[in-house]
Amino acid sequence: MDNYHDRRVRKSKIALKNALMSLLQQKNLQQITVMEIVQTADVNRGTFYKHYQYKEELLEEMVDDIIVDLIDSYRNPYQKGENISVDNLNVSAIKIFDHVENHADFYTIIAKSNALVGLQNQICRQLTDLMKEVVQQYQEPEGIDLNLLASYQAYAIWGLIIEWINQNFKYSAAYMSNQLLTILQLTRYS
Amino acid sequence: MDNYHDRRVRKSKIALKNALMSLLQQKNLQQITVMEIVQTADVNRGTFYKHYQYKEELLEEMVDDIIVDLIDSYRNPYQKGENISVDNLNVSAIKIFDHVENHADFYTIIAKSNALVGLQNQICRQLTDLMKEVVQQYQEPEGIDLNLLASYQAYAIWGLIIEWINQNFKYSAAYMSNQLLTILQLTRYS
DNA sequence: TTGATTAACAAACATCTGTTTATTTACAGG
DNA sequence: CCTGTAAATAAACAGATGTTTGTTAATCAA
């Protein structure tokens, strides 16, 4: 469908994303019209509807971009062939918190908006997949459904991120992963 | 503003909520128009706009209703047929899972929709407040920010609920709170 | 460089949105 | 059982949405 190799498409999409990002600093999604977006982006309205069905879909694609970076951030430490341990989990956590900090404006919009698309779900789903890799390394879960445990851990971390955002990033990313580690150290996964 | 003790208002709002609920079984919120809602509800369009700004606000009020029941479920300490555990958190958890099970259709829509994350936030925020009460009972948190811990626990439980929903409620509420307790028993608070 | 492709565009259209009017009807309280 | 209040309604409106059409021009591949 979309020809990402075409410079015109990339230009249009970037313009639309920048426009929406800038508008989201001022008002929430419901108050933003497609007309405003295309006017701000200086793009024809038909061009918007060529690529997206609704403004929510545009936002979803913005999340996709962020998620690519999230996965990169997460996978980085493991690419050195280290074993997965609580320490490594902490390294991953640092990477994740760094990533959130780097996109603080974006995550703030996501977290504070009241009408956003399934982007938090997307992020949490991704986190859940990542957590599955970690959780499967634990020996002897003893009657615990690993899918449940992975989802538990993923959303728990997301909960930390949300609270971090709500406190306006008053802690550093290092402190946050420290907190996570401290909480996890209370837990004796074998 | 809204006169809740007027039967007409209650009737209109219930009709609108039922209509939206039924439409959400078929398509997602973005594809539903206000016109469809009022046609399904057999209510004048002006009546909709008298009570709500957008369809999202109608949905928010539906969540509010659910949240009232959630808090009730949580605060209602002892109802018949339940074995009271020593662990307060476990008792609370059972209540919460029971509540979700009772509103399984609603939570399924919430969880599977791509446009309702703001509402999940609302629920998680509520869960976070509830968790704060629990978390504050733990002795010596040792350098852990209690707000972070509460948010961590709240979203963790939400993660369990999400996975529960995604597996189409194949477990019982009792099993779910059992899982939570098992996971938490790995954790040595206090 | 050239030719085929297709994105971007302006314009026009039916539908939906959000608001406002005036009118009718149901309600709560006395 | 009245009566003032206010909710529900139909109708009409400007503006936004979503789609379609034909045209222009940028891009890719050869």
Short mmCIF file of C-alpha atoms (C1' of nucleotides) in Angstrom, two decimals:
data_model
loop_
_atom_site.label_atom_id
_atom_site.label_comp_id
_atom_site.label_asym_id
_atom_site.label_seq_id
_atom_site.Cartn_x
_atom_site.Cartn_y
_atom_site.Cartn_z
CA MET A 1 0.00 0.00 0.00
CA ASP A 2 2.13 2.80 1.31
CA ASN A 3 5.31 3.32 -0.58
CA TYR A 4 7.81 4.15 2.11
CA HIS A 5 10.55 4.32 -0.50
CA ASP A 6 8.91 7.32 -2.08
CA ARG A 7 10.34 10.50 -0.71
CA ARG A 8 6.98 12.25 -1.12
CA VAL A 9 5.29 9.75 1.20
CA ARG A 10 7.96 10.09 3.84
CA LYS A 11 7.77 13.86 3.64
CA SER A 12 4.00 13.90 3.98
CA LYS A 13 3.96 11.46 6.87
CA ILE A 14 6.69 13.26 8.77
CA ALA A 15 4.91 16.57 8.27
CA LEU A 16 1.67 15.07 9.57
CA LYS A 17 3.37 13.51 12.58
CA ASN A 18 5.15 16.72 13.48
CA ALA A 19 1.92 18.63 13.13
CA LEU A 20 -0.01 16.28 15.36
CA MET A 21 2.79 16.19 17.92
CA SER A 22 2.81 19.97 18.08
CA LEU A 23 -0.97 20.18 18.33
CA LEU A 24 -1.01 17.59 21.10
CA GLN A 25 1.10 19.92 23.21
CA GLN A 26 -1.77 22.40 23.15
CA LYS A 27 -4.93 20.31 23.28
CA ASN A 28 -6.04 16.72 23.46
CA LEU A 29 -6.82 14.53 20.51
CA GLN A 30 -10.58 14.98 20.58
CA GLN A 31 -10.23 18.72 20.20
CA ILE A 32 -7.91 18.36 17.23
CA THR A 33 -9.53 18.13 13.81
CA VAL A 34 -8.07 16.50 10.75
CA MET A 35 -8.32 19.91 9.12
CA GLU A 36 -6.07 21.43 11.75
CA ILE A 37 -3.55 18.68 11.28
CA VAL A 38 -3.32 19.09 7.52
CA GLN A 39 -3.30 22.87 7.79
CA THR A 40 -0.47 22.72 10.31
CA ALA A 41 1.35 20.16 8.21
CA ASP A 42 0.61 22.12 5.03
CA VAL A 43 -0.60 18.95 3.36
CA ASN A 44 -3.70 18.26 1.35
CA ARG A 45 -6.56 16.71 3.27
CA GLY A 46 -6.85 13.95 0.72
CA THR A 47 -3.24 13.04 1.39
CA PHE A 48 -4.09 12.44 5.02
CA TYR A 49 -6.95 10.13 4.11
CA LYS A 50 -4.75 8.35 1.61
CA HIS A 51 -2.49 7.15 4.42
CA TYR A 52 -4.72 7.09 7.48
CA GLN A 53 -8.33 6.46 8.29
CA TYR A 54 -8.51 8.64 11.38
CA LYS A 55 -6.18 10.84 13.37
CA GLU A 56 -5.90 7.95 15.83
CA GLU A 57 -4.23 5.85 13.18
CA LEU A 58 -1.65 8.54 12.62
CA LEU A 59 -0.91 8.49 16.31
CA GLU A 60 -0.61 4.72 16.24
CA GLU A 61 2.08 4.96 13.63
CA MET A 62 3.92 7.42 15.82
CA VAL A 63 3.83 4.82 18.57
CA ASP A 64 5.16 2.21 16.18
CA ASP A 65 8.17 4.42 15.60
CA ILE A 66 8.71 4.74 19.35
CA ILE A 67 8.32 1.01 19.90
CA VAL A 68 11.05 0.28 17.40
CA ASP A 69 13.33 2.37 19.53
CA LEU A 70 12.05 0.70 22.70
CA ILE A 71 12.89 -2.77 21.43
CA ASP A 72 16.29 -1.59 20.29
CA SER A 73 16.93 -0.14 23.71
CA TYR A 74 15.91 -3.34 25.37
CA ARG A 75 17.81 -5.71 23.13
CA ASN A 76 21.04 -3.80 23.25
CA PRO A 77 22.41 -5.25 26.48
CA TYR A 78 21.66 -8.82 25.46
CA GLN A 79 23.48 -8.53 22.20
CA LYS A 80 26.74 -8.84 24.07
CA GLY A 81 25.88 -12.44 24.87
CA GLU A 82 25.46 -12.02 28.59
CA ASN A 83 23.38 -14.39 30.62
CA ILE A 84 20.03 -13.20 31.78
CA SER A 85 19.96 -12.57 35.47
CA VAL A 86 18.51 -10.06 37.85
CA ASP A 87 21.54 -7.93 37.10
CA ASN A 88 20.83 -8.14 33.42
CA LEU A 89 17.23 -7.34 34.05
CA ASN A 90 18.45 -4.23 35.74
CA VAL A 91 20.59 -3.37 32.74
CA SER A 92 17.55 -3.79 30.53
CA ALA A 93 15.49 -1.71 32.89
CA ILE A 94 18.01 1.08 32.72
CA LYS A 95 17.82 0.97 28.96
CA ILE A 96 14.03 1.09 29.04
CA PHE A 97 13.95 4.00 31.46
CA ASP A 98 16.58 5.78 29.39
CA HIS A 99 14.43 5.29 26.35
CA VAL A 100 11.38 6.73 28.10
CA GLU A 101 13.44 9.66 29.32
CA ASN A 102 14.67 10.32 25.81
CA HIS A 103 11.10 10.48 24.57
CA ALA A 104 9.76 12.18 27.66
CA ASP A 105 7.54 14.60 25.74
CA PHE A 106 5.98 11.80 23.78
CA TYR A 107 5.36 9.58 26.78
CA THR A 108 3.93 12.47 28.74
CA ILE A 109 1.37 13.07 26.03
CA ILE A 110 0.54 9.38 25.90
CA ALA A 111 0.16 9.02 29.63
CA LYS A 112 -1.78 12.20 30.29
CA SER A 113 -4.17 12.02 27.39
CA ASN A 114 -7.63 10.78 28.16
CA ALA A 115 -8.63 9.69 24.72
CA LEU A 116 -5.71 7.96 23.10
CA VAL A 117 -5.62 4.98 20.90
CA GLY A 118 -4.42 1.59 21.94
CA LEU A 119 -0.91 2.77 22.27
CA GLN A 120 -0.36 1.97 25.89
CA ASN A 121 -1.72 -1.46 25.12
CA GLN A 122 0.74 -1.74 22.30
CA ILE A 123 3.58 -0.72 24.54
CA CYS A 124 2.48 -3.03 27.31
CA ARG A 125 2.01 -5.88 24.87
CA GLN A 126 5.54 -5.32 23.71
CA LEU A 127 6.79 -5.15 27.26
CA THR A 128 4.95 -8.37 27.97
CA ASP A 129 6.70 -10.14 25.13
CA LEU A 130 10.02 -8.87 26.40
CA MET A 131 9.17 -10.00 29.92
CA LYS A 132 8.34 -13.47 28.66
CA GLU A 133 11.92 -13.87 27.57
CA VAL A 134 13.08 -12.90 31.02
CA VAL A 135 10.53 -14.91 32.95
CA GLN A 136 11.23 -18.10 31.04
CA GLN A 137 14.75 -18.03 32.39
CA TYR A 138 13.58 -18.44 35.94
CA GLN A 139 13.79 -21.96 37.25
CA GLU A 140 10.86 -23.64 38.92
CA PRO A 141 8.00 -21.19 38.65
CA GLU A 142 6.05 -23.76 40.72
CA GLY A 143 2.50 -23.59 39.53
CA ILE A 144 2.66 -20.11 38.11
CA ASP A 145 1.34 -19.47 34.62
CA LEU A 146 4.27 -17.91 32.82
CA ASN A 147 2.04 -15.81 30.59
CA LEU A 148 0.39 -14.37 33.66
CA LEU A 149 3.73 -13.72 35.27
CA ALA A 150 5.09 -12.01 32.17
CA SER A 151 2.05 -9.79 31.89
CA TYR A 152 2.30 -9.09 35.60
CA GLN A 153 5.90 -7.96 35.31
CA ALA A 154 5.36 -5.95 32.14
CA TYR A 155 2.48 -3.93 33.50
CA ALA A 156 4.27 -3.52 36.81
CA ILE A 157 7.13 -1.80 35.01
CA TRP A 158 4.64 0.24 33.04
CA GLY A 159 3.13 1.25 36.37
CA LEU A 160 6.50 2.57 37.44
CA ILE A 161 6.79 4.51 34.21
CA ILE A 162 3.32 6.00 34.62
CA GLU A 163 4.05 7.14 38.16
CA TRP A 164 7.38 8.51 36.99
CA ILE A 165 5.59 10.56 34.34
CA ASN A 166 2.96 11.72 36.81
CA GLN A 167 5.73 13.01 39.03
CA ASN A 168 7.08 14.91 36.03
CA PHE A 169 10.27 12.87 35.75
CA LYS A 170 11.56 14.18 39.04
CA TYR A 171 13.72 11.06 39.38
CA SER A 172 16.52 10.10 37.04
CA ALA A 173 16.31 7.04 34.83
CA ALA A 174 19.07 5.50 36.92
CA TYR A 175 17.08 6.05 40.10
CA MET A 176 14.02 4.48 38.50
CA SER A 177 15.79 1.31 37.48
CA ASN A 178 17.31 1.29 40.93
CA GLN A 179 13.84 1.36 42.41
CA LEU A 180 12.77 -1.47 40.15
CA LEU A 181 15.78 -3.49 41.14
CA THR A 182 15.09 -2.84 44.80
CA ILE A 183 11.51 -3.99 44.41
CA LEU A 184 12.60 -7.03 42.47
CA GLN A 185 15.28 -7.87 45.00
CA LEU A 186 12.52 -8.33 47.51
CA THR A 187 11.42 -11.10 45.23
CA ARG A 188 13.17 -14.40 45.31
CA TYR A 189 12.87 -15.86 41.92
CA SER A 190 15.29 -18.74 42.44
CA MET B 1 -26.22 20.05 35.82
CA ASP B 2 -27.62 16.63 35.19
CA ASN B 3 -30.68 15.84 37.21
CA TYR B 4 -30.09 12.23 38.15
CA HIS B 5 -33.29 12.02 40.18
CA ASP B 6 -35.33 12.73 37.10
CA ARG B 7 -36.59 9.48 35.65
CA ARG B 8 -36.34 10.86 32.13
CA VAL B 9 -32.62 11.51 32.50
CA ARG B 10 -31.97 8.07 33.89
CA LYS B 11 -33.96 6.48 31.10
CA SER B 12 -32.12 8.40 28.40
CA LYS B 13 -28.70 7.72 29.84
CA ILE B 14 -29.37 4.03 30.34
CA ALA B 15 -30.69 3.76 26.80
CA LEU B 16 -27.58 5.47 25.46
CA LYS B 17 -25.25 3.28 27.50
CA ASN B 18 -27.00 0.11 26.44
CA ALA B 19 -26.89 1.24 22.84
CA LEU B 20 -23.17 1.98 22.95
CA MET B 21 -22.47 -1.26 24.77
CA SER B 22 -24.30 -3.22 22.12
CA LEU B 23 -22.61 -1.35 19.28
CA LEU B 24 -19.19 -1.93 20.86
CA GLN B 25 -19.77 -5.66 20.51
CA GLN B 26 -19.84 -5.18 16.75
CA LYS B 27 -17.31 -2.48 16.00
CA ASN B 28 -14.85 -0.24 17.75
CA LEU B 29 -15.54 3.23 19.01
CA GLN B 30 -14.09 5.07 16.05
CA GLN B 31 -16.43 3.36 13.65
CA ILE B 32 -19.47 4.19 15.77
CA THR B 33 -21.21 7.48 15.08
CA VAL B 34 -23.29 9.48 17.51
CA MET B 35 -26.14 9.05 15.06
CA GLU B 36 -25.93 5.28 15.34
CA ILE B 37 -25.95 5.51 19.11
CA VAL B 38 -29.05 7.68 19.29
CA GLN B 39 -30.80 5.63 16.61
CA THR B 40 -30.07 2.42 18.50
CA ALA B 41 -31.09 4.04 21.76
CA ASP B 42 -34.14 5.62 20.14
CA VAL B 43 -33.25 8.96 21.66
CA ASN B 44 -33.08 12.39 20.13
CA ARG B 45 -29.62 13.49 19.07
CA GLY B 46 -30.00 16.69 21.02
CA THR B 47 -30.56 14.65 24.14
CA PHE B 48 -27.18 13.02 23.65
CA TYR B 49 -25.46 16.37 23.34
CA LYS B 50 -27.34 17.66 26.35
CA HIS B 51 -25.56 15.11 28.55
CA TYR B 52 -22.32 14.38 26.74
CA GLN B 53 -19.85 16.18 24.55
CA TYR B 54 -18.59 13.16 22.63
CA LYS B 55 -19.23 9.46 22.58
CA GLU B 56 -16.02 9.09 24.56
CA GLU B 57 -17.61 10.94 27.44
CA LEU B 58 -20.53 8.54 27.43
CA LEU B 59 -18.06 5.70 27.65
CA GLU B 60 -16.28 7.44 30.49
CA GLU B 61 -19.48 7.53 32.47
CA MET B 62 -19.92 3.83 31.84
CA VAL B 63 -16.48 3.31 33.32
CA ASP B 64 -17.40 5.48 36.26
CA ASP B 65 -20.30 3.17 36.95
CA ILE B 66 -17.99 0.18 36.82
CA ILE B 67 -15.47 1.87 39.08
CA VAL B 68 -18.12 2.51 41.69
CA ASP B 69 -18.73 -1.21 41.72
CA LEU B 70 -15.01 -1.89 41.81
CA ILE B 71 -14.55 0.22 44.91
CA ASP B 72 -17.60 -1.33 46.48
CA SER B 73 -16.25 -4.77 45.77
CA TYR B 74 -12.96 -3.80 47.30
CA ARG B 75 -14.34 -2.12 50.37
CA ASN B 76 -17.06 -4.65 51.09
CA PRO B 77 -15.00 -6.63 53.56
CA TYR B 78 -16.87 -9.81 54.25
CA GLN B 79 -19.51 -11.32 52.06
CA LYS B 80 -20.84 -14.78 52.43
CA GLY B 81 -19.10 -17.83 51.09
CA GLU B 82 -15.60 -16.45 51.22
CA ASN B 83 -12.85 -17.80 53.32
CA ILE B 84 -11.03 -14.93 54.92
CA SER B 85 -7.34 -15.19 54.39
CA VAL B 86 -4.77 -13.77 56.73
CA ASP B 87 -3.45 -11.76 53.85
CA ASN B 88 -5.38 -8.55 53.33
CA LEU B 89 -4.05 -8.18 49.82
CA ASN B 90 -5.32 -11.59 48.89
CA VAL B 91 -8.79 -10.79 50.15
CA SER B 92 -8.76 -7.57 48.17
CA ALA B 93 -7.47 -9.38 45.12
CA ILE B 94 -10.27 -11.91 45.27
CA LYS B 95 -12.76 -9.06 45.43
CA ILE B 96 -11.20 -7.39 42.45
CA PHE B 97 -11.08 -10.51 40.32
CA ASP B 98 -14.66 -11.32 41.26
CA HIS B 99 -15.66 -7.85 40.18
CA VAL B 100 -13.91 -8.21 36.82
CA GLU B 101 -15.53 -11.59 36.31
CA ASN B 102 -18.94 -10.10 37.01
CA HIS B 103 -18.37 -7.47 34.35
CA ALA B 104 -16.51 -9.75 31.98
CA ASP B 105 -18.25 -8.40 28.86
CA PHE B 106 -17.42 -4.85 29.75
CA TYR B 107 -13.79 -5.55 30.59
CA THR B 108 -13.38 -7.59 27.44
CA ILE B 109 -14.48 -4.63 25.37
CA ILE B 110 -12.21 -2.31 27.29
CA ALA B 111 -9.19 -4.55 27.00
CA LYS B 112 -9.59 -5.51 23.37
CA SER B 113 -10.53 -2.12 22.04
CA ASN B 114 -7.83 -0.06 20.47
CA ALA B 115 -9.32 3.21 21.54
CA LEU B 116 -10.00 2.94 25.21
CA VAL B 117 -6.70 3.20 26.96
CA GLY B 118 -7.60 6.38 28.69
CA LEU B 119 -10.22 4.39 30.47
CA GLN B 120 -7.74 1.74 31.43
CA ASN B 121 -5.75 4.55 32.96
CA GLN B 122 -8.75 5.51 35.01
CA ILE B 123 -9.11 1.99 36.28
CA CYS B 124 -5.41 1.67 36.96
CA ARG B 125 -5.40 4.99 38.76
CA GLN B 126 -8.15 3.67 40.96
CA LEU B 127 -6.26 0.45 41.50
CA THR B 128 -3.20 2.48 42.39
CA ASP B 129 -5.08 4.32 45.10
CA LEU B 130 -6.34 1.05 46.48
CA MET B 131 -2.84 -0.38 46.39
CA LYS B 132 -1.51 2.59 48.31
CA GLU B 133 -3.64 1.55 51.23
CA VAL B 134 -2.24 -1.93 51.03
CA VAL B 135 1.35 -0.95 50.50
CA GLN B 136 1.39 1.43 53.42
CA GLN B 137 0.75 -1.51 55.71
CA TYR B 138 4.06 -3.06 54.89
CA GLN B 139 6.80 -2.43 57.39
CA GLU B 140 10.09 -0.83 56.42
CA PRO B 141 9.90 -0.21 52.71
CA GLU B 142 13.66 0.55 52.87
CA GLY B 143 14.27 3.26 50.35
CA ILE B 144 11.34 2.44 48.12
CA ASP B 145 9.07 5.25 47.00
CA LEU B 146 5.64 4.12 48.15
CA ASN B 147 3.91 5.85 45.25
CA LEU B 148 6.08 3.97 42.84
CA LEU B 149 5.46 0.72 44.67
CA ALA B 150 1.71 1.27 44.68
CA SER B 151 1.66 2.03 40.98
CA TYR B 152 3.88 -0.99 40.38
CA GLN B 153 1.50 -3.29 42.20
CA ALA B 154 -1.62 -1.80 40.67
CA TYR B 155 -0.46 -2.15 37.11
CA ALA B 156 0.92 -5.58 37.87
CA ILE B 157 -2.55 -6.71 38.90
CA TRP B 158 -3.96 -5.01 35.83
CA GLY B 159 -1.47 -7.02 33.81
CA LEU B 160 -2.90 -10.19 35.29
CA ILE B 161 -6.39 -9.05 34.43
CA ILE B 162 -5.40 -8.24 30.85
CA GLU B 163 -3.82 -11.64 30.35
CA TRP B 164 -6.85 -13.22 31.97
CA ILE B 165 -9.08 -11.45 29.47
CA ASN B 166 -6.81 -12.35 26.57
CA GLN B 167 -7.15 -16.00 27.56
CA ASN B 168 -10.93 -15.53 27.50
CA PHE B 169 -11.38 -16.01 31.23
CA LYS B 170 -10.33 -19.63 31.04
CA TYR B 171 -9.31 -19.45 34.70
CA SER B 172 -11.67 -18.80 37.58
CA ALA B 173 -11.47 -15.67 39.66
CA ALA B 174 -10.35 -17.83 42.56
CA TYR B 175 -7.52 -19.25 40.50
CA MET B 176 -6.47 -15.77 39.45
CA SER B 177 -6.21 -14.44 42.95
CA ASN B 178 -4.44 -17.65 43.82
CA GLN B 179 -1.90 -16.92 41.11
CA LEU B 180 -1.47 -13.42 42.41
CA LEU B 181 -0.97 -14.71 45.91
CA THR B 182 1.56 -17.24 44.66
CA ILE B 183 3.49 -14.57 42.83
CA LEU B 184 3.36 -12.30 45.84
CA GLN B 185 4.46 -15.08 48.13
CA LEU B 186 7.70 -15.10 46.24
CA THR B 187 8.04 -11.59 47.52
CA ARG B 188 9.15 -10.93 51.03
CA TYR B 189 7.69 -7.66 52.06
CA SER B 190 8.13 -6.83 55.74
"C1'" DT C 1 17.23 11.30 -19.81
"C1'" DT C 2 12.98 9.43 -20.50
"C1'" DG C 3 8.67 7.02 -19.63
"C1'" DA C 4 5.46 4.80 -16.52
"C1'" DT C 5 3.82 5.19 -12.14
"C1'" DT C 6 1.60 7.23 -8.47
"C1'" DA C 7 1.60 10.70 -4.71
"C1'" DA C 8 -0.16 15.25 -3.98
"C1'" DC C 9 -3.51 18.27 -5.15
"C1'" DA C 10 -8.07 21.19 -5.75
"C1'" DA C 11 -12.79 20.81 -6.00
"C1'" DA C 12 -17.10 18.97 -5.17
"C1'" DC C 13 -20.21 15.96 -2.74
"C1'" DA C 14 -23.14 13.42 0.81
"C1'" DT C 15 -22.94 12.51 5.49
"C1'" DC C 16 -21.94 13.41 10.34
"C1'" DT C 17 -21.10 16.78 14.01
"C1'" DG C 18 -22.11 20.16 17.26
"C1'" DT C 19 -25.20 23.92 18.32
"C1'" DT C 20 -29.34 26.54 18.35
"C1'" DT C 21 -34.18 27.38 18.04
"C1'" DA C 22 -39.14 26.70 19.34
"C1'" DT C 23 -42.46 23.31 20.89
"C1'" DT C 24 -44.28 19.47 23.42
"C1'" DT C 25 -44.37 16.49 27.20
"C1'" DA C 26 -42.98 14.29 31.56
"C1'" DC C 27 -41.49 15.04 36.04
"C1'" DA C 28 -40.93 16.51 41.24
"C1'" DG C 29 -42.60 19.12 44.87
"C1'" DG C 30 -45.98 21.55 47.12
"C1'" DC D 1 -54.21 17.19 41.81
"C1'" DC D 2 -51.99 21.36 40.12
"C1'" DT D 3 -48.16 23.98 38.44
"C1'" DG D 4 -43.52 25.62 37.50
"C1'" DT D 5 -39.48 23.49 35.83
"C1'" DA D 6 -36.79 21.23 32.80
"C1'" DA D 7 -36.08 17.19 29.79
"C1'" DA D 8 -37.09 15.38 25.20
"C1'" DT D 9 -38.11 16.48 20.68
"C1'" DA D 10 -38.02 18.09 15.60
"C1'" DA D 11 -35.95 21.16 12.55
"C1'" DA D 12 -32.47 23.80 10.72
"C1'" DC D 13 -27.83 25.44 10.48
"C1'" DA D 14 -22.53 26.00 9.76
"C1'" DG D 15 -18.59 23.46 9.94
"C1'" DA D 16 -15.94 18.96 9.81
"C1'" DT D 17 -15.60 14.32 7.92
"C1'" DG D 18 -14.82 10.90 4.61
"C1'" DT D 19 -14.96 9.82 -0.31
"C1'" DT D 20 -14.54 10.58 -5.20
"C1'" DT D 21 -12.92 12.80 -9.52
"C1'" DG D 22 -9.71 14.62 -12.78
"C1'" DT D 23 -5.27 17.08 -13.07
"C1'" DT D 24 -0.48 18.16 -12.11
"C1'" DA D 25 4.00 17.01 -11.06
"C1'" DA D 26 7.49 14.45 -8.31
"C1'" DT D 27 9.81 10.06 -8.07
"C1'" DC D 28 11.70 5.63 -9.34
"C1'" DA D 29 13.58 2.44 -12.45
"C1'" DA D 30 15.43 1.62 -17.04
#
